[in-house]
Structure formats: structure tokens, C-alpha cells
Coordinates of C-alpha atoms in Angstrom, one line a residue:
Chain R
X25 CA -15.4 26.6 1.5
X26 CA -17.4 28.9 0.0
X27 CA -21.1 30.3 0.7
X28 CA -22.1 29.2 -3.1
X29 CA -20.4 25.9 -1.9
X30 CA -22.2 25.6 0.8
X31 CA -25.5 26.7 -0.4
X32 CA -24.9 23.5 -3.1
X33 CA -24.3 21.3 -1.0
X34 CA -27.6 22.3 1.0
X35 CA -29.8 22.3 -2.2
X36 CA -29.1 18.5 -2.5
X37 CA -29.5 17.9 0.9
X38 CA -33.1 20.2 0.8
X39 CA -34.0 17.9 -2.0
X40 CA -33.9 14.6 0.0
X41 CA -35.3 16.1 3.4
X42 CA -37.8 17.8 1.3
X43 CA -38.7 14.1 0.3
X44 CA -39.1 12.7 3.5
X45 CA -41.0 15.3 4.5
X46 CA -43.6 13.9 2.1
X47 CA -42.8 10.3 2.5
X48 CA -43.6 8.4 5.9
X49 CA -43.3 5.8 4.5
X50 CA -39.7 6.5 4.1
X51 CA -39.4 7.8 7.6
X52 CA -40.5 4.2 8.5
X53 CA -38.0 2.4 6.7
X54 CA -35.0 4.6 8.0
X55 CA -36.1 3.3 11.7
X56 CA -37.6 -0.1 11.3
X57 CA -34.6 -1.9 10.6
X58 CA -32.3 -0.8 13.3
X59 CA -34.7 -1.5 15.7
X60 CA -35.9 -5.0 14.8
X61 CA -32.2 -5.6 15.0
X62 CA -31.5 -4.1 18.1
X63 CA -35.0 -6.1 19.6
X64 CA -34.3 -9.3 18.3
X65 CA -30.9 -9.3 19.4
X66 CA -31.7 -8.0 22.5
X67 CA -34.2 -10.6 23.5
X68 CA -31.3 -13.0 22.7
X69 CA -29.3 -11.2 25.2
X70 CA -32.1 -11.5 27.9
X71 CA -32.6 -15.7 26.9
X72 CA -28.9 -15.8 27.5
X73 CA -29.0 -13.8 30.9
X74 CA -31.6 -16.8 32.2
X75 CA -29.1 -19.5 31.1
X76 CA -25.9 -18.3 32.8
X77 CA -25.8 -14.9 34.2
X78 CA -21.8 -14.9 33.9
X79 CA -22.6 -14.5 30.0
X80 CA -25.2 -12.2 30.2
X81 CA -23.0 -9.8 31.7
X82 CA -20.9 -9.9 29.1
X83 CA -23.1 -11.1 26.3
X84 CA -25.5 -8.1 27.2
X85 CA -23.0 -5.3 26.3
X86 CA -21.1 -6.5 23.7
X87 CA -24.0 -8.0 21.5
X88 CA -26.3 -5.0 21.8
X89 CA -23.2 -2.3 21.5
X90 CA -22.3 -4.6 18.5
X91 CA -25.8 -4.6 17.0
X92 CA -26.4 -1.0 17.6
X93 CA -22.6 0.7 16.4
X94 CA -22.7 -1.6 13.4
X95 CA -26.2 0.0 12.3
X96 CA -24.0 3.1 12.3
X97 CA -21.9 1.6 9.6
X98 CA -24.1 -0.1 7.6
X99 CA -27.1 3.2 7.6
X100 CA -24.3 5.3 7.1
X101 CA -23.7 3.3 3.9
X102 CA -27.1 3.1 2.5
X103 CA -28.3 6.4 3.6
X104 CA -25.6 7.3 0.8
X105 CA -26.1 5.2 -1.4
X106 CA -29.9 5.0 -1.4
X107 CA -29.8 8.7 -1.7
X108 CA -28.1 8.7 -4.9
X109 CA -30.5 5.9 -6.2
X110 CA -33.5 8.1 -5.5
X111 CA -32.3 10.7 -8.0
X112 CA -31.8 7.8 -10.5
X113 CA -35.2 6.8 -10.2
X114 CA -36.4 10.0 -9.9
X115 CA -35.2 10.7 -13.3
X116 CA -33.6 13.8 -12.0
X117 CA -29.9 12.8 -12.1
X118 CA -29.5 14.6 -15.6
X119 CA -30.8 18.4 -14.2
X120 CA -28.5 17.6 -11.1
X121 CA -25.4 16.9 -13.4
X122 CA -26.3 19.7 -15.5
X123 CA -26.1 22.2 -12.7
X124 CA -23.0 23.8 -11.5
X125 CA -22.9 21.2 -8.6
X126 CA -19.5 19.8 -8.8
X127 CA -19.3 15.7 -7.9
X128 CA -17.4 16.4 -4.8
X129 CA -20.3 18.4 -3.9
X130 CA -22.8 16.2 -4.9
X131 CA -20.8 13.9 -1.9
X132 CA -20.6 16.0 0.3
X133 CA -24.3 16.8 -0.1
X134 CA -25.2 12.8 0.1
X135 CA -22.4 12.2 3.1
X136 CA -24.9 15.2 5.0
X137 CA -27.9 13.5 4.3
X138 CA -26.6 9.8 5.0
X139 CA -25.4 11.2 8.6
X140 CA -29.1 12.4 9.1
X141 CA -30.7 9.2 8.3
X142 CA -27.9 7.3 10.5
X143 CA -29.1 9.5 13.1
X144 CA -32.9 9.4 12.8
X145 CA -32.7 5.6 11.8
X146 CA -30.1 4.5 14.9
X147 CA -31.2 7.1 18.2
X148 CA -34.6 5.2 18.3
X149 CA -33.0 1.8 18.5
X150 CA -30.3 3.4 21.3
X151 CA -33.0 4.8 23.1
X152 CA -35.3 1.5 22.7
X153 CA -32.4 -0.5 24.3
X154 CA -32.1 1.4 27.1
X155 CA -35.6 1.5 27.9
X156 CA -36.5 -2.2 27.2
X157 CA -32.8 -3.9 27.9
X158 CA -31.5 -1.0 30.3
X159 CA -28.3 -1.2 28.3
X160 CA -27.0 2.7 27.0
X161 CA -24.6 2.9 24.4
X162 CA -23.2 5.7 26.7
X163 CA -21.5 3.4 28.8
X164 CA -19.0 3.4 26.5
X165 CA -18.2 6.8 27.6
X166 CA -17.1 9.9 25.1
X167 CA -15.0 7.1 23.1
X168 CA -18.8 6.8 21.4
X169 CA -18.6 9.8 19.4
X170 CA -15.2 8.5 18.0
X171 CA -16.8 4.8 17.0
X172 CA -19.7 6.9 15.5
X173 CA -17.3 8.9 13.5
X174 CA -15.2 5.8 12.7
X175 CA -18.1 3.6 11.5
X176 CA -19.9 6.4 9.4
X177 CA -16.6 7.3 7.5
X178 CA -16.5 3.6 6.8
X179 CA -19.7 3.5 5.8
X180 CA -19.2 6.4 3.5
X181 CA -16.4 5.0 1.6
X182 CA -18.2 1.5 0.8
X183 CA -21.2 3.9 -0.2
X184 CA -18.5 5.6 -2.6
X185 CA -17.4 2.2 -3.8
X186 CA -21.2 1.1 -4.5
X187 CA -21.9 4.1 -6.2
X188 CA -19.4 3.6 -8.8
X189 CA -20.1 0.5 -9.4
X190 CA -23.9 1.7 -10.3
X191 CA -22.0 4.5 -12.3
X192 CA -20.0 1.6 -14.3
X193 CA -23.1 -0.7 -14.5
X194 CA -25.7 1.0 -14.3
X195 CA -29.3 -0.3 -13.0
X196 CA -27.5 -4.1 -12.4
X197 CA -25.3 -3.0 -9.3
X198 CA -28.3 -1.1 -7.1
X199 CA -28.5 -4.6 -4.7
X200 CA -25.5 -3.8 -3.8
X201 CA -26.7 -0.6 -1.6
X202 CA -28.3 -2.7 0.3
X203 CA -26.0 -6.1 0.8
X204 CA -22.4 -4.8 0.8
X205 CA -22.3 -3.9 3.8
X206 CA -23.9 -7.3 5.5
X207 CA -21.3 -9.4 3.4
X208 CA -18.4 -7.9 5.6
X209 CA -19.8 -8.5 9.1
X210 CA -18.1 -12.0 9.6
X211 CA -15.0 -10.3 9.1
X212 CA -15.2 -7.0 10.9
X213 CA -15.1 -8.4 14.3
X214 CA -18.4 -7.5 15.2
X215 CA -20.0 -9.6 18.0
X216 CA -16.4 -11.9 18.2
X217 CA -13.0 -10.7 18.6
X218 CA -10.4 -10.9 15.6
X219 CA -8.7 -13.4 17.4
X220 CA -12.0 -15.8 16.6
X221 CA -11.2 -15.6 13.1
X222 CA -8.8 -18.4 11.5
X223 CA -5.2 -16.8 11.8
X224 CA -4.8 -16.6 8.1
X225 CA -8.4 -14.4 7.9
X226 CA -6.8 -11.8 10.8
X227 CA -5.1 -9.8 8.9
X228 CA -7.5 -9.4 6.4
X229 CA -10.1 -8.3 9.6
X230 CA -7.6 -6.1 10.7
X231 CA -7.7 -4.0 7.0
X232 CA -11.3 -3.6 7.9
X233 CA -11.5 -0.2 10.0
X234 CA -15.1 -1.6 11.7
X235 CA -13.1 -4.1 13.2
X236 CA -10.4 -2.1 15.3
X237 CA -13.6 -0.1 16.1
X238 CA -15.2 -3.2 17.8
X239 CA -11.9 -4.0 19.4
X240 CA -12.1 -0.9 20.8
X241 CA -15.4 -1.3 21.6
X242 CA -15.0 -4.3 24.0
X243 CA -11.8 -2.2 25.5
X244 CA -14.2 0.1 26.9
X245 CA -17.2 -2.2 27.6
X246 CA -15.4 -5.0 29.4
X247 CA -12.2 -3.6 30.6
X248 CA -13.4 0.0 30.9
X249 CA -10.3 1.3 28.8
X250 CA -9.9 3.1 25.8
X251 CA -8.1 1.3 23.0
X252 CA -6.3 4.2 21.5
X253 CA -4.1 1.8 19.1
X254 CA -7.2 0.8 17.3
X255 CA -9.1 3.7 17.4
X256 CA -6.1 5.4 15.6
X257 CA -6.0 2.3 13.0
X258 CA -9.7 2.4 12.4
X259 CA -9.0 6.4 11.5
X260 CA -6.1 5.8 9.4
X261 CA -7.7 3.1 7.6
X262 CA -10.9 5.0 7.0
X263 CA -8.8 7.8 4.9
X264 CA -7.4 5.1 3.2
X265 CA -10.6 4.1 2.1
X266 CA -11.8 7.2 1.6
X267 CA -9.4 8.1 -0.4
X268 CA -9.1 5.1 -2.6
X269 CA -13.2 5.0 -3.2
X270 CA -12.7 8.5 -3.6
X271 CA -10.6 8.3 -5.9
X272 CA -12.5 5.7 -8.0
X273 CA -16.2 7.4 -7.4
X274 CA -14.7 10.4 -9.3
X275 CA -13.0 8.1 -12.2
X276 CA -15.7 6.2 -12.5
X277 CA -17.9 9.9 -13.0
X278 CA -15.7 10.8 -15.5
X279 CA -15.8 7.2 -17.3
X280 CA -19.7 7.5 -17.3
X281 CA -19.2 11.2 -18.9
X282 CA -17.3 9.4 -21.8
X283 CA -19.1 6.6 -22.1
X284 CA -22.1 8.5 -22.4
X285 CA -23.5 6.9 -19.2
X286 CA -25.0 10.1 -17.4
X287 CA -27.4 10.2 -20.5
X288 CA -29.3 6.9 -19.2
X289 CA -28.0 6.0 -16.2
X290 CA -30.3 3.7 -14.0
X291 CA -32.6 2.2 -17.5
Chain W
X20 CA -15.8 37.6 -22.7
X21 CA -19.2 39.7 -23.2
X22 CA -18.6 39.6 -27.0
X23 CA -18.1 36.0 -26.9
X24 CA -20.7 34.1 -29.0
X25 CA -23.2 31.9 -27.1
X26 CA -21.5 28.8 -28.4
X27 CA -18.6 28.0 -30.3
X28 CA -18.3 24.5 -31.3
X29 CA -14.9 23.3 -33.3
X30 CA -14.8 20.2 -34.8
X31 CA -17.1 18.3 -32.4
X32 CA -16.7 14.5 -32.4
X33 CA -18.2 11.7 -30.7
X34 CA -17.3 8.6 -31.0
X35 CA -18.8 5.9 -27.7
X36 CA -16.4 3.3 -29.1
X37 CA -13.2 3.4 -30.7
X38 CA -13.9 0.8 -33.5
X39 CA -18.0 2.2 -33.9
X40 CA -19.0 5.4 -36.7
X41 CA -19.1 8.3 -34.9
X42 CA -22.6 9.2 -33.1
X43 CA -21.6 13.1 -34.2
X44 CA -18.3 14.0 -36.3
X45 CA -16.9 17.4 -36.8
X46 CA -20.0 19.5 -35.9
X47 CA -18.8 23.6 -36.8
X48 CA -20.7 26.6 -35.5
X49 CA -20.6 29.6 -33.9
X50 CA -24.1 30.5 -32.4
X51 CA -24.3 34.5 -31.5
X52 CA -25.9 35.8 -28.4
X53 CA -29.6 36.7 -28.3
X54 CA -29.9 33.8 -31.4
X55 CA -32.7 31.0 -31.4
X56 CA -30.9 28.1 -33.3
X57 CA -32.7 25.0 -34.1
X58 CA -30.9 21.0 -34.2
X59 CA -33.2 19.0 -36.6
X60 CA -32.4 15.4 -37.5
X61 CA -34.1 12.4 -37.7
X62 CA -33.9 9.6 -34.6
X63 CA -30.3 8.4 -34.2
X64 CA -28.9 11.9 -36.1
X65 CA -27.0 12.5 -33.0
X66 CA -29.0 15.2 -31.8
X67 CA -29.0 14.2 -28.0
X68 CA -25.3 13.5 -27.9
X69 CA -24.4 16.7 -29.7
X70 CA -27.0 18.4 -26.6
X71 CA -25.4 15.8 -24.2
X72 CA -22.0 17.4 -25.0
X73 CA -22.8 20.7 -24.9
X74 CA -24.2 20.4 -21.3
X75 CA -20.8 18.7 -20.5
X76 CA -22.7 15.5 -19.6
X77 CA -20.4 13.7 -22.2
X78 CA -17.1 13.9 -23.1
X79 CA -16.2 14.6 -26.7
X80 CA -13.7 12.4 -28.8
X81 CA -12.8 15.3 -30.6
X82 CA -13.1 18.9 -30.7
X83 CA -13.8 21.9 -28.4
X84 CA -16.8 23.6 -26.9
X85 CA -16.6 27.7 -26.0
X86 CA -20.3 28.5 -24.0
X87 CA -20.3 31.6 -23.0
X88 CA -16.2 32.3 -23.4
X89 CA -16.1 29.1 -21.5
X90 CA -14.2 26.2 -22.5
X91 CA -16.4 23.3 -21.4
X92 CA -13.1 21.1 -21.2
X93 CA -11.5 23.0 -18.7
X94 CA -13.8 25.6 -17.5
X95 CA -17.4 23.8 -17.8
X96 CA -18.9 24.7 -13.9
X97 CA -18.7 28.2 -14.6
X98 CA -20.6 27.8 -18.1
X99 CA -23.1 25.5 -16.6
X100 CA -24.0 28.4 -13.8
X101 CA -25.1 30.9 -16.7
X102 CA -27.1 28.1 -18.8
X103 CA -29.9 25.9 -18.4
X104 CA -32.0 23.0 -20.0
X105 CA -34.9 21.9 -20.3
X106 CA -36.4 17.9 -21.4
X107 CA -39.5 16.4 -21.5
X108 CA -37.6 13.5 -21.0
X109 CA -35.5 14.4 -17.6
X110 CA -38.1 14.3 -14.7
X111 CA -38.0 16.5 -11.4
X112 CA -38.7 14.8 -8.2
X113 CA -42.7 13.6 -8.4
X114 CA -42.8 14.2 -4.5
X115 CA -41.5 17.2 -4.2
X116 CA -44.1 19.9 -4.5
X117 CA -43.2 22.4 -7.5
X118 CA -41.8 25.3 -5.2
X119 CA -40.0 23.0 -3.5
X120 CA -38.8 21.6 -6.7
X121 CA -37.6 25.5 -7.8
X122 CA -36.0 25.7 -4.4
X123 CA -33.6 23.3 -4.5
X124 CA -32.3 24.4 -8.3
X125 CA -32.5 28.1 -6.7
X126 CA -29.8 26.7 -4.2
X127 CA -28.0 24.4 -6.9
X128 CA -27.9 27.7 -9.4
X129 CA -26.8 29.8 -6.3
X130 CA -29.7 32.4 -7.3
X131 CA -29.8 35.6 -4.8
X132 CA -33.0 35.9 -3.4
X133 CA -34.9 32.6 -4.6
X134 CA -38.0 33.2 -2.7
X135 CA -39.0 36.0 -5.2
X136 CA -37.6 34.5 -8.1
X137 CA -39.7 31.8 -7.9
X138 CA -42.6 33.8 -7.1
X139 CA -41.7 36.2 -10.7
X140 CA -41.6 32.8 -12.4
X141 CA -44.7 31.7 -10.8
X142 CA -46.3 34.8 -12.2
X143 CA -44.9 34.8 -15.5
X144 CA -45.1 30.9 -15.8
X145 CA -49.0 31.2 -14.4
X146 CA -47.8 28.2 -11.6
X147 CA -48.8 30.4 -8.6
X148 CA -51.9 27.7 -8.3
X149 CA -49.5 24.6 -8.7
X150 CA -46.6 25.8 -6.3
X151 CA -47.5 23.4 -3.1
X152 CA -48.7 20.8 -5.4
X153 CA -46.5 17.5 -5.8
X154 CA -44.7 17.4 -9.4
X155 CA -45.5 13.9 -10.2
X156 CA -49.6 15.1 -9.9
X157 CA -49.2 17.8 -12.5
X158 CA -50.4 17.4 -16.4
X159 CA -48.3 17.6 -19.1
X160 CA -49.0 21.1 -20.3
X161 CA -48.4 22.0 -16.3
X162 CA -44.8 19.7 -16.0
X163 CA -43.6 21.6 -19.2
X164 CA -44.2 25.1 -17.4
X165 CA -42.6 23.9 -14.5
X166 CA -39.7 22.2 -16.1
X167 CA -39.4 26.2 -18.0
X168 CA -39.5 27.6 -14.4
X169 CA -36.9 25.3 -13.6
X170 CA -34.3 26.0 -16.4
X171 CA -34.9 29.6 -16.3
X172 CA -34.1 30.2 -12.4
X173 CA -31.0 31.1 -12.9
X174 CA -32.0 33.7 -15.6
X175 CA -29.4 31.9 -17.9
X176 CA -27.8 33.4 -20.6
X177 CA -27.6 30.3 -22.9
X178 CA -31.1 27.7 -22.7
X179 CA -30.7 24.4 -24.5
X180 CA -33.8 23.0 -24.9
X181 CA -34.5 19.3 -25.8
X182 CA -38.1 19.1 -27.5
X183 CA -39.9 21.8 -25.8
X184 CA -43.6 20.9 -26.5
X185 CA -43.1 17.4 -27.3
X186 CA -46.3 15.7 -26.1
X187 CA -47.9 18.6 -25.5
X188 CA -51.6 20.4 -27.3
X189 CA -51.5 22.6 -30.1
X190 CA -52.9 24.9 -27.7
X191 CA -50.3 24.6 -24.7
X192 CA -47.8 24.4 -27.7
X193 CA -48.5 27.5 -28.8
X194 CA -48.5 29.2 -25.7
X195 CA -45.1 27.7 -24.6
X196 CA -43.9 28.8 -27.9
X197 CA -45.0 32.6 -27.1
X198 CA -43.6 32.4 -23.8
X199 CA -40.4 31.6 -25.5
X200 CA -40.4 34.5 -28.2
X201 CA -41.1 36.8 -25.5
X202 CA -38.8 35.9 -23.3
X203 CA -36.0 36.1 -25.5
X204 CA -37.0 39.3 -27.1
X205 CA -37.0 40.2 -23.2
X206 CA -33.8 38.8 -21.9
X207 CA -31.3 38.2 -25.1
X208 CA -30.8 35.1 -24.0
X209 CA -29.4 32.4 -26.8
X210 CA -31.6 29.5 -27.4
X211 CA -30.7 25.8 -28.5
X212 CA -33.6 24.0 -29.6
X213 CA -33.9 19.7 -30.8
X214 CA -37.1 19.2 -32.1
X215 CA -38.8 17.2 -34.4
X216 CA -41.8 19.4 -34.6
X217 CA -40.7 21.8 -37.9
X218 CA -43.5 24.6 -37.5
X219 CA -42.2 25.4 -34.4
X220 CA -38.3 25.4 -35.8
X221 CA -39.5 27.2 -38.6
X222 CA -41.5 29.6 -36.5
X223 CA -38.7 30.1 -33.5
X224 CA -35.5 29.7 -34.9
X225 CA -33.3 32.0 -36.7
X226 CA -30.8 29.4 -37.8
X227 CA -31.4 25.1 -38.3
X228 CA -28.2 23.0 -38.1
X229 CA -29.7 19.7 -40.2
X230 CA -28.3 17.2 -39.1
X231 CA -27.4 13.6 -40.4
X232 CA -26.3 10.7 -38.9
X233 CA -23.9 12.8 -37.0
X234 CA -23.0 15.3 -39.6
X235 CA -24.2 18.7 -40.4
X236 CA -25.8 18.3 -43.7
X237 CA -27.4 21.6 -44.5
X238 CA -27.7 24.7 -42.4
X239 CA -29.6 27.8 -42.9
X240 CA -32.4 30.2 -42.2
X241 CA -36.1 28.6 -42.6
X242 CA -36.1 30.7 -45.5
X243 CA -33.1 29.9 -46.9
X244 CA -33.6 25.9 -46.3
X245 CA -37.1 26.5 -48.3
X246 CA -35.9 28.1 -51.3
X247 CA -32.9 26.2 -51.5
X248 CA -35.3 22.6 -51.1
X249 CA -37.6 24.4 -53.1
X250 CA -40.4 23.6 -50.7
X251 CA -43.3 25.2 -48.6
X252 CA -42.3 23.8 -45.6
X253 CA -39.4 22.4 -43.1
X254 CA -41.3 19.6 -42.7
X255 CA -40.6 18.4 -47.1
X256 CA -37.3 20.2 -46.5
X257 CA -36.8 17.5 -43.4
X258 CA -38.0 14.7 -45.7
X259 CA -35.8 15.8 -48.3
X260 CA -32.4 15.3 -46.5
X261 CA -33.9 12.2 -45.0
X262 CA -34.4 10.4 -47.8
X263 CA -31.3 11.9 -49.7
X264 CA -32.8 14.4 -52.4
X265 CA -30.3 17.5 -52.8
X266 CA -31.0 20.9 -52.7
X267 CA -31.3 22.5 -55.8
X268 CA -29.3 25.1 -54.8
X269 CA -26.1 25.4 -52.9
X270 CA -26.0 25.3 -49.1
X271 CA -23.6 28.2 -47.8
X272 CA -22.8 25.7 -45.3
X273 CA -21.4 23.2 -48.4
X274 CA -20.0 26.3 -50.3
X275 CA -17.4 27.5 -48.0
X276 CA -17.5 24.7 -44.7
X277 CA -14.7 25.7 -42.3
X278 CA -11.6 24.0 -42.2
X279 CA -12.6 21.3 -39.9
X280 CA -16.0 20.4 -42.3
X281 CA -14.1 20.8 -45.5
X282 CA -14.5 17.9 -47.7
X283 CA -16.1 16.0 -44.9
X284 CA -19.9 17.1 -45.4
X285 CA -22.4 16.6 -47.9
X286 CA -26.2 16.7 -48.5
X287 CA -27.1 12.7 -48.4
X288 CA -23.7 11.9 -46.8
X289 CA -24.9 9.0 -44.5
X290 CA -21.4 6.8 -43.2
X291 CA -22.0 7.1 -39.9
X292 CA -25.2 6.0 -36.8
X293 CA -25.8 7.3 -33.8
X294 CA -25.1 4.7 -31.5
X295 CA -25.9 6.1 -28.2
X296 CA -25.6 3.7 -25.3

């Protein structure tokens, strides 16, 4: 990769850090969510410790690692997405296409600015559980870092899908940044195993890399293992994904060049 | 590649859907280096899709597009780094302060040393005042100096400018029409222009490409459009081809069109709409 690559990438990333530097407001948003989440849900955990303590020794780890890894996903996802929305509204989407910034740049540039959101939005809510709920994501062990990675390339490649939907329709598919995500959590196995699900809804669950991920994630919590199997089919799946909404983000760029939809995108 | 003109355009065509007119059909020119053409037409002439294709943010139906030795098919990233634009009508970022705003197209532009740049075209722009100031808090006559900073970071060899002074004071105008000689003169840099304003087409521009509903239907110098209208100003010459009054002369451009024009264009030929999305 090249320094005039590179230095591309980091002008679109500049831009949005550059915003929230001037936006608190923003800087709000990016944390509030994932921690209400990661309260509420950990206030459930401690109601459930008083009822029967068997549960809450299990409920305690697996809700609030469920709450907190799935915020990975689903900020990961918008932090794209929402990124790519601001230069819509800001008008600015015609100077940036325009420029010698080629589209995989322009994702590479939102996929580095997404990951700092995920972090800046999700390490207060980690932290917060710890402190209130005495519950560290770090007893997972290292595996963590690999359900990070997992989650955020997950997240990435629905962010790609959403954004070409906006590219196709325009203004009419920008709810989608920030529901798309929630639609898939009863199938992605994230506070239930798979084997919950109805057995004809499995192997759907099972094409859904978050839900290996979780898998993997009560491996470690509850029998102190790590489930390589499904941390090796939540990465194979993710290129999949990747590739496929790859694939389509960059047809679906070169549709809106025909169609004339970079001209007035997002009115 | 040095010898190349600014922009060759061959038999440009756009057509946004198969079965609609074409929004621009078999546009022909060959603008030289150092030139200040002008793109006149009324609303719906296919100005912004002709500018829209020549940026590479559309896709021609038809026809090819050289910028700078370039072919925007095939080749259009490395065009794009040695032009820029400029529109009243695409924003920068309101929150981002105006160096900040320079910054990131210094970066996007790959511009060597962007701290001074910005600060010559802070001087030269008269922005040194406005540089920590938001974008979205500036006037007008302030955004359009800006937005010039912004297309001119890269020092580009080709500018394609979409209403440069559109909304802005006779006074402001004028200046931003100055600027633009200067510069120019300065740099030999090529110069695109849409406008609708026709003293400052007839004042800038060495060349105007008239253009109706998606055809070239006259071309010429100012001068040569006036005497060949028989008019004082752009501005009758404009109305004339609006409302379908020929020249009483012949139009070079009619006399001896290229290959991909011939028989195709006339003054008051009017079969097809701009029908932008």
C-alpha cells in the first residue's frame, strides 16, 4: 500500500475525527447506547443473582459478555454506516467522489473510523461492567481480541450491504444504519445457544458468523475452553460476507455512476 | 502527454434511461491548455450532466472523455488528481473549521507540504482570518473563497467550475472573477465554466459551447457569437437560441461539425430534455 494510499485513507478518516472533535454531542451518542445496554442488562443480571444464585453464575457472564461483544457488532456497523451518511448530509459526498479517493479507499477510510467509534463507544460500557457488576470481558482470556475481530468484520460487511442499499435508494434506506443489525439478534445466538432455535432456523443461525462467535463465547465463559471450530467458521464466514457485500457495495457504486445517482444522492 | 489538450470529448452521450431523449448527445470538443471555456444553456440543457461526466461522477452512454491525456474510462483517478471543481451547490463539512476543511482535501489530493499550501491560499484567497472558523458560519462571498481554496489545493491543471459566483454580490463577483483571470494568466491552468450569468462568460471565456437540450447548438468566441446573433450582448445571443431565432450568419461549429456532430446539430434543434434524476 502506498504512502498516497495511505495518506487517502487518513484524509477521510481526519475528516470525521475532525468532526467529533467539534461535536460532543456526537461523542455522547457513540457511548450512551452501549452503556444503557450494558446497565440495564446488568441490573437484570443482579435481579437474577437474588432469585437463584445457580443462574446468576451463569446468567452473569453470558448476558453481560453477550450484551457487551454484540455492541462490537452492531457499533462496528453503524460507526460505518453512519459515517458515510454524514458526508451525505453534509453535502460533501460530490468533492469526496471527485477526488482521487478510490471507493475501496473511501472503505477502508470508513472501516478505520467505525473501529474508532467501536472502541470509544464499547471500552466505557466494559469498563462500567466491571466496576458496577465486577464482571471483565477479560475473563474470556486473549480469545477476546479474536470475537472483537470477528464481530467488527461482521459488522463491517452488513455496513457494506447497508450502504448500497442507500447507494441504490437513496435517502429511503438510511433506517437501515441503524435497525439492520437489531433485526438479526434472534438469530445470531446471542444470549441463547443455537440449539434454542427451532431445528429448521439452526442452520440458518449457523450462516450468521456472530453466532459461532457467541458459541465460542460460552466455550470460554462456562467451560473455560476455546472453541477453535467456531472461531475458524465465524472467520471464514466473515470473508464470505465481506466479499459478497464487497462485491455489491462496489456494483452498486458503479450503478449509481450510471444512473446518475452520485449527482443527488441522499435528496 | 504534455501536448495533450485539457479535454478531449468524442461523441459524448448520456442517456439515464434506455427508452428516455438523451440528457446530452454527441457533445464534440477539444479544449487546449491554459483555455477559459464557457458551458451556457438554459435549465435542463444538460449542462450538469455534461460537468457530471467529465468529473467521472457519471457514466457516459456513449462516447469518450481524454482530461489531461487521460481517458476517464479507464484511467479517470489519475485525471481526477491533476483537476478540481468547484459548486455553490456541493457543501464542505459546516463543522469543520475551514483549515481543517483544506486539510483533509490536502490529504485526499496527496499535496506535499499542505500546511503551507494552505497558508499560500489563505494569503492569496484573503481566508487567513476565517481559517479556525466553522464552514457552516461563513457568508456566502466567504464559502465561495473557500470552496476556490478548496479546488485549487492541488494546484490543478484542469478546474471545472459549476456557477462560480452564483448567489453572490456584484462586488464579491467581481473580485472572484479577478482572482480567476489572474490565476490563470499565472498558472495556465484550463478552465471549465457553467454559468448562467453571460457578462461573466463573455468577460472570462475564450470559447462558449451553447448548449441545447443536450446538443451543442452554437459555439464560438463572445465575439464571434455577437456578430454572428448580431447582438450587443451574450445575454440576447442566449435568448436567441432559447427561443429558436438563427444566427444570421453561419456558426463554424454548423459549417464543418466533426464526424460525430455531422448532420446531428442545428441552431433550434430541440428533440431531446435533460432528464437528470
Amino acid at each position: 500500500m502506498s504512502a498516497l494510499v495511505l495518506r487517502r485513507v487518513w484524509g477521510l478518516m481526519y475528516r470525521h475525527l475532525a468532526l467529533y472533535r467539534r461535536s460532543w454531542p456526537r461523542l455522547l451518542e457513540l457511548v450512551y447506547w452501549p452503556v444503557l445496554q450494558m446497565t440495564v442488562w446488568g441490573f437484570v443480571t443482579a435481579y437474577l443473582a437474588g432469585v437463584q444464585n445457580d443462574v446468576a453464575s451463569v446468567a452473569a457472564g453470558v448476558l453481560l459478555g453477550g450484551v457487551l461483544l454484540w455492541e462490537v457488532a452492531i457499533r462496528s456497523q453503524m460507526g460505518f454506516a453512519i459515517s458515510f451518511l454524514e458526508e451525505i448530509w453534509s453535502r460533501n459526498l460530490g468533492h469526496v467522489f471527485v477526488s482521487p479517493l478510490r471507493p475501496q479507499e473511501l472503505v477502508a477510510g470508513l472501516v478505520g473510523i467505525s473501529a474508532i467509534r467501536m472502541l470509544v463507544g464499547v471500552i466505557p460500557a466494559v469498563l462500567l461492567a466491571f466496576a458496577l457488576y465486577n464482571f471483565g470481558l477479560w475473563r474470556m482470556g486473549p480469545v477476546v481480541v479474536l470475537f472483537f475481530a470477528a464481530l467488527m468484520m461482521m459488522g463491517w460487511a452488513v455496513a457494506l450491504g447497508v450502504t448500497s442499499l442507500i447507494l441504490r435508494h437513496g435517502a429511503g434506506a438510511e433506517p437501515l444504519a441503524w435497525s439492520v443489525l437489531f433485526g438479526l439478534t434472534p438469530f445470531a445466538a446471542v444470549f441463547y445457544p443455537v440449539s434454542v432455535l427451532p431445528d429448521w432456523l439452526e442452520p440458518i443461525a449457523l450462516l450468521i458468523p456472530a453466532a459461532h462467535v457467541f458459541e465460542g463465547m460460552r466455550a470460554a465463559l462456562l467451560e473455560a475452553r476455546i472453541a477453535w471450530g467456531h472461531l475458524a467458521a465465524a472467520f471464514a464466514l466473515n470473508l464470505v460476507w465481506l466479499g459478497g457485500m464487497g462485491w455489491l457495495f462496489l456494483r452498486q457504486f458503479e450503478g449509481a455512476r450510471v444512473r446518475g445517482a452520485l449527482l443527488n444522492i441522499g435528496e | 502527454m504534455s501536448d495533450a489538450p485539457a479535454l478531449q470529448v468524442q461523441g459524448l452521450t448520456k442517456r439515464y434511461r434506455p427508452d428516455a431523449p438523451p440528457a446530452v448527445e454527441a457533445l464534440d470538443f477539444a479544449m487546449p491548455r491554459g483555455a477559459t471555456w464557457g458551458l451556457l444553456g438554459g435549465n435542463g440543457a444538460g449542462k450538469t450532466t455534461t460537468i457530471g461526466m467529465l468529473l467521472g461522477l457519471l457514466v457516459p452512454t456513449a462516447g469518450r472523455i481524454v482530461a489531461l491525456g487521460h481517458d476517464m474510462a479507464t484511467d479517470r483517478f489519475a485525471a481526477l488528481a491533476r483537476m478540481n471543481f468547484s459548486s455553490p451547490y456541493v457543501a464542505l463539512p459546516h463543522r469543520l473549521s475551514v483549515a481543517e476543511n483544506l486539510r483533509v482535501y490536502c490529504h485526499l489530493y496527496g499535496v506535499p507540504r499542505a500546511e503551507r499550501r494552505i497558508a499560500e491560499l489563505a494569503d492569496q484567497l484573503h481566508l487567513a482570518d476565517l481559517l479556525d472558523r466553522p464552514a457552516g458560519e461563513l457568508s456566502a462571498g466567504q464559502k465561495t473563497r473557500v470552496a476556490l481554496a478548496k479546488a485549487l489545493v492541488n494546484t490543478p491543471e484542469l478546474l471545472l467550475l459549476d456557477e462560480p459566483t452564483a448567489s453572490l454580490d456584484p462586488d464579491t463577483g467581481d473580485w472572484v472573477r479577478s482572482w480567476l483571470e489572474r490565476y490563470r494568466a499565472e498558472t495556465g491552468c484550463a478552465i471549465l465554466l457553467a454559468s448562467h450569468n453571460m457578462a461573466e462568460v463573455e468577460r472570462l471565456c475564450d470559447q462558449v459551447l451553447m448548449l441545447k437540450s443536450g446538443r451543442v447548438v452554437d459555439r464560438g468566441s463572445p465575439a464571434e457569437l455577437l456578430a454572428r446573433y448580431g447582438r450587443d450582448d451574450l445575454e440576447e445571443v442566449f435568448l436567441d437560441i432559447a427561443r429558436n431565432r438563427r444566427a444570421s450568419g453561419p456558426s463554424p461549429a454548423l459549417a464543418s461539425p466533426s464526424p460525430a456532430l455531422r448532420g446531428r446539430v442545428g441552431v433550434g434543434a430541440s428533440a431531446a430534455s435533460d432528464d437528470a434524476p
